[in-house]
Each structure stands twice: as structure tokens, then as C-alpha cells.
């Protein structure tokens, strides 16, 4: 009985890890597979962006937002641009014989989590796929996000053809320690999952070599193994946080159905294999939550899935009337209608200042994520020539969705009752007491593991500015308390930053038209990002491995 329970536990943990990895890999694979194409999939004609002037405010904000990824880097820092940052986490993973020093810290504390970091990387990939033509080398530097997925990646035993370890998180248990040099941390280790995944993982490991050249054949190989991983995950369903109680107070997963649909949607976009379209069609009633609009976040991928699948109905003529996609499209429309303030079905979850407000903790996540989806849907309509969105008896235009997105972005950047920019470093007034360890401790301070409380409780503003950090945001009454102990409102995160990058990238020009996922990025950028996302370290099993 205990053996079966242990097996189910391991399978559930692996399920969520593999699914989130697949989503990230597929977003990148899709671009690589299309990086030499410049044709619309339906009619072969180029889709040229509509004329639009650059909005300097959003462009400036985007440049600032990108800086936060540099601030969050762990490990040995190369070409460090942040004067007050130093090397950290150099011993991460050493107690298990692994090098987990790299990656990005999740938020204001020195911890790394694979689950939300996968969301971060996927959102960045999606933003580039859609709005890469808005990003020149000054706006988007691949080195800023080149570490974003290292924490998620597993290690495997070649000799045993079995997965030995899956890194779920790094850092739980060191919340008290504010030193620049950090001690080893918790690693979730697994045992007993004998899987025939050697070829899949070795193919992903080969991604570390892709920085030498852009190779479409490699992309095909990686995609092949991503498909195999999806099959495994589908056969071992479950939520990782149920079996790892320690993560529940940080990033508790409320379900796995959205992860399956999210991954299958990216698989279809990457392969156009009808198997994955059939999957989302057949499983929509069970997992799609049709007819019930929800909020896009690191824990809920359904709104993103609904928008991503709606994309197919806009750009693929043979799927425009697909019954299997109908529920996704209708729910996506309901999500959009709920966002437009003058819609008869508009959500009442707003502050008097006009901000979408859903949760007290990290309140800006939902308005920023909703605005990103709104600009996407607006541009899908614009590109495909759809002029109206029906919300009850009222029709709205793509410009209405863009107007909503701009209102949320403007609120975030300072057009709010507090006249406060919640993007640190943008504008004349922004939070000065951000809940961020690195920013709150002087660079020349010699602190012990528990000495950081002196700076946590200090009444002085942070000595270092965490440029690009998007803090949690205001209360329902539009007020904000700029206090370091107020982590509810004043703590930034990398997934918030990914959403901000997506939103601002979509608003850089006053009007836009997409190229249907065929924008070609410069080789140096993708090689850097690819190296981060797909590199695996292969570790042999020691004769007296403690897991035996």
C-alpha cells in the first residue's frame, strides 16, 4: 500500500514539472521551426505591420522593465550591469552533487521556483513570438533572461534510463538568510521512476550546443521528445503541490487540467499535428471551464489557452468554424467582454481609479495579464479583418480592447490616485522601500545570515534601486503603503516582469498587425535564450547513491 502511494506521489510531481517544461520548450521550438519563413500560413502573403508611431513612454518603460531580470540573476555573474549585485548561491545543489547556482530568483527573497519560472519563460517567449518586431536590440537583450529556466530542469541517470531528480524549488528554508553568499538549499529528489526517457532528455541536453548555430533539424529533434514527454505527463496526472506540502504556502497549484490544455495548445502550434487539436477538443469540457471567464496567472493558464486557441480560428481558415474550438473561442470572447468597462458584461472587479482588481496580494498581476491578452485579441481581430466583438447586444472594436489595455498600463505607470508609478525606476515617483533583499542592503555591508533584519526594519529608503521591478500594487481603494515589510503590496516578482514586458511590447506602437508567429529573431538572442531553457546536466548515479 505504501509503495503504491509513493509511486502516485512521484508521478504527480513529475506530471506538473514535465508539463510546464513542455510549454516553455514548445514556445521556443515553434519560433525556431518558423524562423526562415515569412509567409502567412493561409494565403502565402506577407503580413506587414500597419504604420504606427513609437510611443516613447511605453518604449522607455519597456527598457526599464527588462533590467529587473539582470537584478534577479543567481550564480556567478558575468558582464554584471548591476553595480550593487554580486555573486550568490554558488553552492546551490552541492549537497546533491549538482550545480544549481544559475537561474533567476523568484521575487524579493533568495528562492527559486520552477513552477512560476516556467510561466515567466513561456510568457517571454509568447511576447517575442507576437511582438518581436517591436523589439530592437536596445529593447530586448537576450542576456537579461538567459537564466530564466535553469531551476526547472531535471537531471537524469544515463546508465539506468531513469529520472533521478527533478528540481521543484531551490531555497525553501533559507528565508532568514540575507547574505550575498548563500548556503546550500533544499532540493526535491525523486526515486523509483524508471522511464524510457533517455533519448528525450539527451536531446534536450544537446540544446546546450545550439548556441553554435541555428539548426532547424535540432528543433525537430527537440520537438519529437517534447511530444513523448507530453504523453508521459498525460498518463500520470496530478498536482505537484499536493505531494510537496512545503511549496503550498508559496506556489500552490490548484489544478493540472489547465496545464495539460496549455501544453497541448503549444504542441499543436508547433506541430500542426491533429492529435493535439483533438486533445484540447476532447478535454475541453472537463478542463476548459467553458462559459466561465477567469483570470490569467501563474496558477491559471486557462485564459491564455483560450486566447492561444482562438488564434487558430482567426488565422487558419479550415479551423474558423471548428466545433472543438468553439468553447475556447466563446470563453475567450467572454473574457474580453468582461474587460471593456462599457460592456454589458463588464466585470465589477475594479477600483474607482479604473484598475482591474481581483486579489489583495500582488494586485497588479491580473490587470497586467488581462491587458496583455486584450492587446493580443485586439491584434488578432485587426490582422484578420474582424471589425466587431459582440458583447451581449453591444458591439466593440479592436480599438476598445487596446484602449482598455492602455488604461491599465497607464495606471501602472503613474496615472492613478496615488500618482505613483508601480514600475520602479519609471517616472518621478515610485516605491522606495521595495521588499527586495538585494535592494535593501547596502552593497558594502558585511552581514551575517540573520543580520539582514537590520535593513528589513530600517526606516531609510532602499540604498539600491531595483530598476524594472513591478511591485504588487494598490489596495481596492487605490491606496498604497510604501513599506519594506509590506510584501503584499511592495514585493516584485519575475513573472510580473514577464507580463509587463509582454504588455509594454504590445503597446510600443500605436497600431500593429501580427505576422502569425513567423517573426525572425536575430541568432545571438535565441541561442542565448535556448541555452537557458533547454540545457540539462547529465549526472551518473553513484554506486552508493543515498536514493537506493
Coordinates of C-alpha atoms in Angstrom, one line a residue:
X1 CA 0.0 0.0 0.0
X2 CA 2.8 2.4 0.9
X3 CA 4.7 1.5 -2.2
X4 CA 1.7 2.4 -4.4
X5 CA 1.2 5.7 -2.6
X6 CA 4.8 6.6 -3.1
X7 CA 4.6 5.8 -6.8
X8 CA 1.5 8.0 -7.2
X9 CA 3.3 10.8 -5.4
X10 CA 6.3 10.7 -7.7
X11 CA 4.1 10.6 -10.8
X12 CA 2.1 13.6 -9.7
X13 CA 5.3 15.6 -9.0
X14 CA 6.7 14.6 -12.4
X15 CA 3.5 15.4 -14.1
X16 CA 3.5 19.1 -13.3
X17 CA 7.2 19.5 -13.9
X18 CA 7.1 17.9 -17.3
X19 CA 4.0 19.9 -18.4
X20 CA 5.5 23.3 -17.5
X21 CA 8.8 22.4 -19.2
X22 CA 6.9 21.3 -22.4
X23 CA 5.1 24.6 -22.6
X24 CA 8.3 26.6 -22.4
X25 CA 10.1 24.4 -24.9
X26 CA 7.3 24.4 -27.4
X27 CA 7.0 28.2 -27.4
X28 CA 10.7 28.4 -28.4
X29 CA 10.5 25.4 -30.8
X30 CA 7.7 27.0 -32.7
X31 CA 9.7 30.1 -33.4
X32 CA 12.8 28.1 -34.4
X33 CA 10.8 26.0 -36.8
X34 CA 9.5 29.1 -38.5
X35 CA 12.5 31.3 -38.3
X36 CA 13.2 31.2 -42.0
X37 CA 9.6 31.6 -43.1
X38 CA 7.9 34.9 -44.0
X39 CA 4.6 33.7 -45.3
X40 CA 1.1 33.7 -43.9
X41 CA 0.0 30.1 -43.4
X42 CA -3.3 30.6 -45.2
X43 CA -2.6 32.7 -48.3
X44 CA 1.1 32.9 -48.6
X45 CA 1.1 36.7 -48.5
X46 CA 3.3 38.7 -46.1
X47 CA 1.5 40.4 -43.2
X48 CA 3.1 43.8 -42.9
X49 CA 2.7 45.8 -39.7
X50 CA 0.4 48.7 -40.0
X51 CA 2.0 52.1 -39.8
X52 CA 2.3 53.2 -36.2
X53 CA 4.4 55.7 -34.4
X54 CA 6.5 54.6 -31.5
X55 CA 5.0 55.5 -28.1
X56 CA 8.1 56.8 -26.2
X57 CA 6.5 56.4 -22.8
X58 CA 5.9 52.6 -23.3
X59 CA 9.3 52.2 -25.1
X60 CA 11.1 53.8 -22.1
X61 CA 9.1 51.7 -19.6
X62 CA 10.0 48.6 -21.6
X63 CA 13.7 49.3 -21.4
X64 CA 13.4 49.8 -17.7
X65 CA 11.3 46.7 -17.1
X66 CA 13.9 44.5 -18.8
X67 CA 16.5 45.5 -16.2
X68 CA 14.9 43.5 -13.4
X69 CA 15.9 40.2 -15.0
X70 CA 19.6 41.2 -14.5
X71 CA 18.9 42.1 -10.9
X72 CA 17.4 38.6 -10.3
X73 CA 20.3 36.6 -11.6
X74 CA 21.8 33.9 -9.4
X75 CA 25.2 32.3 -9.5
X76 CA 28.5 33.7 -10.9
X77 CA 27.6 36.9 -12.6
X78 CA 29.2 37.6 -16.0
X79 CA 29.1 41.0 -17.6
X80 CA 27.3 42.2 -14.5
X81 CA 25.5 45.5 -15.2
X82 CA 24.1 46.0 -11.7
X83 CA 26.8 47.6 -9.6
X84 CA 25.2 46.6 -6.2
X85 CA 24.8 42.9 -7.2
X86 CA 27.4 40.3 -6.5
X87 CA 27.8 36.5 -7.0
X88 CA 25.3 34.4 -4.9
X89 CA 24.1 30.9 -4.5
X90 CA 27.3 29.5 -5.7
X91 CA 26.9 26.3 -3.6
X92 CA 23.3 25.7 -4.6
X93 CA 22.8 22.0 -5.3
X94 CA 26.2 21.0 -3.9
X95 CA 24.8 18.7 -1.3
X96 CA 23.3 16.6 -4.1
X97 CA 26.3 16.8 -6.4
X98 CA 24.5 19.3 -8.7
X99 CA 25.2 22.8 -9.9
X100 CA 22.0 24.8 -9.3
X101 CA 23.8 28.1 -8.9
X102 CA 22.3 29.7 -12.0
X103 CA 18.8 30.8 -12.7
X104 CA 16.7 33.7 -11.5
X105 CA 15.4 34.4 -8.0
X106 CA 11.7 34.3 -8.0
X107 CA 10.9 37.6 -6.1
X108 CA 12.3 39.7 -3.3
X109 CA 13.7 36.7 -1.4
X110 CA 16.5 34.4 -2.4
X111 CA 14.4 31.5 -3.6
X112 CA 13.9 29.9 -7.0
X113 CA 10.7 28.0 -8.0
X114 CA 10.3 26.0 -11.2
X115 CA 6.5 26.4 -11.5
X116 CA 6.2 30.2 -11.7
X117 CA 9.5 30.4 -13.5
X118 CA 8.1 28.2 -16.3
X119 CA 5.3 30.7 -16.6
X120 CA 7.8 33.5 -16.8
X121 CA 9.8 31.9 -19.6
X122 CA 6.7 30.9 -21.6
X123 CA 5.3 34.5 -21.4
X124 CA 8.5 36.0 -22.5
X125 CA 8.6 33.5 -25.5
X126 CA 5.0 34.3 -26.4
X127 CA 5.7 38.0 -26.2
X128 CA 8.6 37.6 -28.6
X129 CA 6.6 35.4 -31.0
X130 CA 3.9 38.0 -31.2
X131 CA 5.7 41.3 -30.8
X132 CA 9.3 40.6 -31.7
X133 CA 9.0 43.1 -34.5
X134 CA 8.6 45.8 -31.8
X135 CA 11.8 44.8 -30.0
X136 CA 15.1 46.0 -31.3
X137 CA 18.4 45.3 -29.7
X138 CA 18.0 48.1 -27.3
X139 CA 14.7 46.9 -26.0
X140 CA 15.3 43.2 -25.7
X141 CA 18.6 41.8 -24.8
X142 CA 18.7 38.0 -24.6
X143 CA 21.3 38.0 -21.8
X144 CA 18.7 39.5 -19.5
X145 CA 16.6 36.4 -19.5
X146 CA 19.2 33.7 -20.4
X147 CA 18.9 32.1 -16.9
X148 CA 15.2 32.0 -16.6
X149 CA 14.6 28.3 -16.7
X150 CA 17.7 26.6 -15.3
X151 CA 16.0 25.9 -12.0
X152 CA 13.2 23.8 -13.6
X153 CA 15.4 21.4 -15.5
X154 CA 15.9 17.8 -14.2
X155 CA 19.0 15.6 -14.2
X156 CA 18.9 12.0 -15.3
X157 CA 20.9 8.8 -15.0
X158 CA 22.2 7.6 -18.3
X159 CA 23.1 4.2 -17.1
X160 CA 19.7 3.4 -15.6
X161 CA 17.5 5.1 -18.1
X162 CA 15.6 6.6 -15.3
X163 CA 14.9 10.1 -14.0
X164 CA 16.7 10.5 -10.7
X165 CA 15.9 14.1 -9.7
X166 CA 13.5 16.8 -10.5
X167 CA 14.3 20.3 -9.2
X168 CA 11.0 21.7 -8.0
X169 CA 12.4 24.6 -6.0
X170 CA 15.6 25.9 -4.5
X171 CA 15.7 28.0 -1.4
X172 CA 12.9 27.0 0.9
X173 CA 14.3 27.0 4.4
X174 CA 16.7 30.0 4.0
X175 CA 14.2 32.8 4.4
X176 CA 16.1 34.2 7.3
X177 CA 19.4 34.5 5.4
X178 CA 20.1 37.8 3.8
X179 CA 23.8 37.3 2.9
X180 CA 25.1 37.8 -0.6
X181 CA 26.8 34.4 -0.4
X182 CA 24.1 31.8 0.3
X183 CA 24.2 28.4 1.7
X184 CA 23.0 25.2 0.0
X185 CA 19.3 24.7 -0.1
X186 CA 16.5 22.2 -0.4
X187 CA 16.3 20.1 -3.5
X188 CA 13.3 17.8 -4.1
X189 CA 14.7 14.4 -5.0
X190 CA 12.7 11.6 -6.5
X191 CA 13.2 7.8 -6.6
X192 CA 11.7 4.8 -8.4
X193 CA 10.6 6.3 -11.7
X194 CA 12.1 4.1 -14.3
X195 CA 11.3 5.8 -17.6
X196 CA 12.4 5.3 -21.1
X197 CA 13.2 8.9 -21.5
X198 CA 16.9 8.8 -22.2
X199 CA 16.6 10.0 -25.7
X200 CA 14.2 12.8 -24.9
X201 CA 16.4 14.2 -22.1
X202 CA 19.6 13.7 -24.1
X203 CA 18.1 15.6 -27.0
X204 CA 17.3 18.5 -24.6
X205 CA 20.8 18.3 -23.2
X206 CA 22.0 18.8 -26.8
X207 CA 20.4 22.3 -26.7
X208 CA 23.5 23.5 -24.8
X209 CA 25.3 23.1 -28.2
X210 CA 22.7 25.1 -30.2
X211 CA 24.4 28.3 -29.4
X212 CA 27.0 27.4 -32.1
X213 CA 24.5 27.7 -34.9
X214 CA 20.8 27.9 -35.6
X215 CA 19.8 24.4 -36.6
X216 CA 16.2 23.5 -37.7
X217 CA 17.0 19.8 -37.5
X218 CA 17.8 20.2 -33.9
X219 CA 14.4 21.9 -33.3
X220 CA 12.7 18.9 -34.9
X221 CA 14.6 16.5 -32.6
X222 CA 13.7 18.6 -29.5
X223 CA 10.1 18.7 -30.6
X224 CA 10.0 14.9 -31.0
X225 CA 11.0 14.4 -27.4
X226 CA 8.7 17.1 -26.1
X227 CA 5.8 15.1 -27.6
X228 CA 7.0 12.0 -25.8
X229 CA 7.2 13.8 -22.5
X230 CA 3.6 15.1 -23.0
X231 CA 2.4 11.5 -23.5
X232 CA 4.0 10.6 -20.2
X233 CA 2.6 13.5 -18.3
X234 CA -0.9 12.8 -19.7
X235 CA -0.7 9.3 -18.3
X236 CA 0.4 10.4 -14.9
X237 CA -1.9 13.2 -13.9
X238 CA -1.7 15.0 -10.6
X239 CA -0.8 18.2 -8.8
X240 CA 2.7 18.6 -7.5
X241 CA 1.9 20.7 -4.6
X242 CA -0.4 18.1 -3.1
X243 CA 2.6 15.9 -2.7
X244 CA 5.1 18.6 -1.7
X245 CA 3.4 20.4 1.2
X246 CA 6.3 22.8 1.7
X247 CA 5.6 24.6 -1.6
X248 CA 1.9 25.2 -0.8
X249 CA 2.5 28.3 1.2
X250 CA 4.5 29.7 -1.7
X251 CA 3.1 28.4 -5.1
X252 CA 0.2 26.1 -4.6
X253 CA -1.1 24.6 -7.7
X254 CA -4.9 24.5 -7.7
X255 CA -5.2 22.0 -10.6
X256 CA -3.5 20.3 -13.5
X257 CA -6.1 20.4 -16.3
X258 CA -5.1 23.9 -17.4
X259 CA -1.5 22.8 -17.7
X260 CA -2.5 19.9 -20.0
X261 CA -4.5 22.1 -22.3
X262 CA -1.8 24.8 -22.3
X263 CA 0.9 22.3 -23.3
X264 CA -1.3 20.6 -25.9
X265 CA -2.1 24.0 -27.4
X266 CA 1.6 24.9 -27.8
X267 CA 2.2 21.4 -29.2
X268 CA -0.4 22.0 -31.9
X269 CA 1.0 25.4 -32.8
X270 CA 4.5 23.8 -33.1
X271 CA 3.5 20.7 -35.0
X272 CA 0.1 21.2 -36.5
X273 CA -0.5 17.6 -35.5
X274 CA -4.2 17.0 -35.3
X275 CA -3.6 14.7 -32.3
X276 CA -3.1 17.8 -30.1
X277 CA -6.0 19.6 -31.5
X278 CA -8.2 16.5 -30.8
X279 CA -6.8 16.5 -27.3
X280 CA -7.9 20.1 -26.5
X281 CA -11.2 19.4 -28.2
X282 CA -11.9 16.2 -26.3
X283 CA -10.7 17.5 -22.9
X284 CA -12.3 21.0 -23.1
X285 CA -15.5 20.1 -21.4
X286 CA -13.6 18.6 -18.4
X287 CA -10.8 21.1 -18.0
X288 CA -11.7 24.2 -20.1
X289 CA -14.2 25.8 -17.7
X290 CA -16.2 27.0 -20.7
X291 CA -18.5 29.9 -20.2
X292 CA -16.8 31.0 -17.0
X293 CA -14.3 33.7 -17.6
X294 CA -11.3 33.6 -15.3
X295 CA -8.0 35.5 -14.6
X296 CA -4.7 34.6 -16.3
X297 CA -1.9 34.0 -13.8
X298 CA 1.0 31.7 -13.0
X299 CA -1.5 29.2 -11.5
X300 CA -4.3 29.5 -14.1
X301 CA -3.4 29.1 -17.7
X302 CA -7.0 28.8 -19.0
X303 CA -7.5 32.4 -20.2
X304 CA -4.1 32.2 -22.0
X305 CA -5.1 28.8 -23.5
X306 CA -8.4 30.2 -24.7
X307 CA -6.7 33.2 -26.4
X308 CA -4.0 31.0 -27.9
X309 CA -6.5 28.6 -29.4
X310 CA -8.7 31.4 -30.6
X311 CA -5.7 32.5 -32.6
X312 CA -6.3 29.4 -34.8
X313 CA -9.8 30.5 -35.6
X314 CA -8.6 33.9 -36.7
X315 CA -5.7 32.7 -38.9
X316 CA -6.5 29.2 -40.1
X317 CA -9.4 29.2 -42.4
X318 CA -10.1 25.5 -42.0
X319 CA -10.5 25.9 -38.3
X320 CA -12.5 29.1 -38.2
X321 CA -15.7 27.0 -37.6
X322 CA -14.2 24.2 -35.6
X323 CA -16.7 22.8 -33.1
X324 CA -13.8 21.6 -30.9
X325 CA -12.5 25.1 -30.6
X326 CA -15.9 26.8 -30.2
X327 CA -15.9 26.6 -26.4
X328 CA -12.4 28.2 -26.2
X329 CA -13.3 30.9 -28.6
X330 CA -16.6 31.8 -26.9
X331 CA -15.0 31.8 -23.5
X332 CA -12.1 34.0 -24.8
X333 CA -14.8 36.4 -26.1
X334 CA -16.4 36.4 -22.7
X335 CA -13.1 37.2 -21.1
X336 CA -12.6 40.1 -23.5
X337 CA -16.1 41.4 -22.9
X338 CA -15.6 41.4 -19.2
X339 CA -12.6 43.7 -19.5
X340 CA -14.2 46.5 -21.5
X341 CA -15.6 48.9 -19.0
X342 CA -18.7 49.9 -21.1
X343 CA -19.6 46.3 -21.9
X344 CA -22.9 45.0 -20.6
X345 CA -20.9 42.1 -19.1
X346 CA -18.1 44.1 -17.7
X347 CA -16.5 42.8 -14.5
X348 CA -17.2 44.9 -11.4
X349 CA -13.8 43.9 -10.0
X350 CA -12.3 47.4 -10.4
X351 CA -11.1 50.2 -8.3
X352 CA -12.6 53.7 -8.5
X353 CA -9.4 54.6 -10.3
X354 CA -10.2 52.1 -13.1
X355 CA -7.8 49.3 -12.3
X356 CA -8.9 45.7 -12.6
X357 CA -8.6 44.5 -9.0
X358 CA -9.0 40.8 -8.2
X359 CA -6.7 39.9 -5.3
X360 CA -5.3 41.9 -2.4
X361 CA -1.9 40.1 -2.7
X362 CA 0.1 41.1 -5.8
X363 CA -2.9 43.0 -7.2
X364 CA -1.3 44.1 -10.4
X365 CA -0.8 40.6 -11.8
X366 CA -4.4 40.3 -13.1
X367 CA -4.8 43.7 -14.7
X368 CA -1.4 43.4 -16.4
X369 CA -2.1 39.8 -17.6
X370 CA -5.6 40.7 -18.8
X371 CA -4.3 43.7 -20.7
X372 CA -1.7 41.6 -22.4
X373 CA -4.4 39.2 -23.5
X374 CA -6.6 42.1 -24.6
X375 CA -3.9 43.5 -26.9
X376 CA -3.3 40.1 -28.4
X377 CA -7.0 39.6 -29.1
X378 CA -7.3 43.1 -30.5
X379 CA -4.5 42.5 -32.8
X380 CA -5.9 39.1 -33.9
X381 CA -9.1 40.9 -34.9
X382 CA -7.2 43.7 -36.6
X383 CA -5.0 41.3 -38.6
X384 CA -7.8 39.0 -39.7
X385 CA -10.1 41.9 -40.6
X386 CA -12.7 41.2 -37.9
X387 CA -14.2 44.6 -37.1
X388 CA -16.6 43.8 -34.2
X389 CA -16.7 41.9 -30.9
X390 CA -20.2 41.2 -29.8
X391 CA -20.8 41.6 -26.0
X392 CA -24.5 40.9 -25.5
X393 CA -26.4 43.4 -27.6
X394 CA -23.4 45.8 -27.9
X395 CA -20.5 45.6 -30.4
X396 CA -17.0 46.8 -29.7
X397 CA -14.0 47.3 -31.9
X398 CA -10.4 46.2 -31.6
X399 CA -9.5 49.7 -30.5
X400 CA -11.8 49.3 -27.5
X401 CA -9.6 46.4 -26.3
X402 CA -6.5 48.4 -26.9
X403 CA -7.9 51.4 -25.1
X404 CA -8.6 49.2 -22.1
X405 CA -5.1 47.8 -22.1
X406 CA -3.6 51.3 -22.3
X407 CA -5.7 52.4 -19.4
X408 CA -4.3 49.6 -17.2
X409 CA -0.7 50.3 -18.4
X410 CA -1.1 54.0 -17.7
X411 CA -2.5 53.3 -14.3
X412 CA 0.5 51.1 -13.6
X413 CA 2.9 53.8 -14.8
X414 CA 1.5 56.6 -12.7
X415 CA -1.9 57.8 -13.9
X416 CA -3.6 56.7 -10.6
X417 CA -4.9 58.4 -7.5
X418 CA -1.6 58.0 -5.8
X419 CA 0.3 59.4 -8.8
X420 CA 2.7 56.6 -8.2
X421 CA 4.5 54.5 -10.8
X422 CA 4.4 50.9 -9.7
X423 CA 7.3 50.2 -12.1
X424 CA 10.4 51.0 -10.1
X425 CA 12.6 53.5 -11.9
X426 CA 9.9 54.9 -14.2
X427 CA 8.7 58.4 -13.7
X428 CA 9.4 60.8 -10.8
X429 CA 7.6 58.9 -8.1
X430 CA 7.9 55.2 -7.5
X431 CA 8.3 52.9 -4.4
X432 CA 11.4 53.5 -2.4
X433 CA 11.0 50.7 0.1
X434 CA 10.6 47.7 -2.2
X435 CA 10.6 44.4 -0.4
X436 CA 13.8 43.1 -2.0
X437 CA 16.8 41.9 -0.1
X438 CA 19.4 42.9 -2.6
X439 CA 18.0 46.4 -3.0
X440 CA 17.6 47.0 0.7
X441 CA 21.1 46.0 1.9
X442 CA 24.0 48.3 1.2
X443 CA 26.4 46.8 -1.3
X444 CA 29.3 47.3 1.1
X445 CA 27.6 45.9 4.1
X446 CA 29.2 42.9 5.8
X447 CA 26.1 40.9 7.0
X448 CA 25.7 37.6 8.7
X449 CA 22.9 35.2 8.0
X450 CA 20.4 36.9 10.4
X451 CA 21.8 40.4 10.2
X452 CA 19.6 41.4 7.4
X453 CA 16.7 42.2 9.7
X454 CA 18.5 45.5 10.5
X455 CA 17.9 46.5 6.9
X456 CA 14.5 45.0 6.7
X457 CA 13.3 47.1 9.6
X458 CA 15.2 50.2 8.6
X459 CA 13.2 53.4 8.1
X460 CA 15.6 54.6 5.4
X461 CA 14.8 54.1 1.7
X462 CA 16.5 51.3 -0.1
X463 CA 20.1 52.1 -0.8
X464 CA 19.8 50.4 -4.2
X465 CA 17.2 50.9 -6.8
X466 CA 15.6 47.7 -8.2
X467 CA 15.1 49.2 -11.7
X468 CA 12.3 47.4 -13.6
X469 CA 10.7 45.8 -10.6
X470 CA 6.9 45.8 -10.8
X471 CA 5.6 45.8 -7.2
X472 CA 2.4 44.2 -6.0
X473 CA 0.2 47.3 -6.4
X474 CA -2.6 49.1 -4.7
X475 CA -5.5 48.1 -2.4
X476 CA -9.1 48.2 -3.6
X477 CA -9.4 51.8 -2.5
X478 CA -6.4 52.7 -4.8
X479 CA -4.1 53.4 -1.8
X480 CA -0.6 52.0 -1.5
X481 CA 1.7 51.7 1.6
X482 CA 5.4 52.1 0.6
X483 CA 6.9 50.0 3.4
X484 CA 9.5 47.3 3.2
X485 CA 7.6 45.0 5.4
X486 CA 4.5 45.3 3.2
X487 CA 5.3 42.4 0.9
X488 CA 1.7 42.1 -0.1
X489 CA 1.9 45.4 -2.0
X490 CA 5.6 46.1 -2.3
X491 CA 7.3 42.8 -3.4
X492 CA 8.2 42.3 -7.1
X493 CA 8.5 39.0 -9.0
X494 CA 9.9 37.8 -12.2
X495 CA 6.6 36.6 -13.5
X496 CA 5.1 40.0 -13.0
X497 CA 8.0 41.4 -15.0
X498 CA 7.4 38.9 -17.8
X499 CA 3.8 40.1 -18.0
X500 CA 4.9 43.7 -18.1
X501 CA 7.4 43.0 -20.9
X502 CA 4.5 41.4 -22.9
X503 CA 2.1 44.2 -22.3
X504 CA 4.5 47.1 -23.0
X505 CA 5.9 45.3 -26.1
X506 CA 2.3 45.1 -27.5
X507 CA 1.8 48.9 -26.8
X508 CA 5.1 50.2 -28.1
X509 CA 3.4 51.2 -31.4
X510 CA 0.1 52.9 -31.6
X511 CA -1.2 50.2 -34.0
X512 CA 0.1 46.8 -35.0
X513 CA -0.6 43.8 -37.1
X514 CA 0.9 40.4 -36.3
X515 CA 2.9 38.1 -38.5
X516 CA 1.4 34.8 -37.3
X517 CA 4.3 33.6 -35.3
X518 CA 6.8 34.0 -38.1
X519 CA 8.9 36.9 -36.9
X520 CA 12.6 36.1 -37.3
X521 CA 14.7 36.9 -34.3
X522 CA 18.5 37.5 -34.5
X523 CA 20.5 34.4 -34.0
X524 CA 22.5 35.6 -30.9
X525 CA 19.3 36.3 -28.9
X526 CA 17.8 32.9 -29.5
X527 CA 21.0 31.0 -28.9
X528 CA 21.4 32.7 -25.6
X529 CA 17.7 32.0 -24.6
X530 CA 17.8 28.5 -25.9
X531 CA 20.8 27.6 -23.9
X532 CA 19.0 28.7 -20.8
X533 CA 15.7 26.9 -21.5
X534 CA 16.9 23.5 -22.8
X535 CA 20.2 22.7 -21.2
X536 CA 20.2 19.6 -19.0
X537 CA 23.1 18.4 -16.9
X538 CA 23.5 14.6 -17.1
X539 CA 24.7 13.1 -13.8
X540 CA 25.8 9.5 -13.4
X541 CA 24.4 7.5 -10.4
X542 CA 27.0 6.9 -7.7
X543 CA 27.4 3.3 -6.6
X544 CA 26.1 4.2 -3.1
X545 CA 23.6 6.8 -4.1
X546 CA 21.5 7.7 -1.0
X547 CA 18.4 7.2 -3.0
X548 CA 19.0 3.5 -3.4

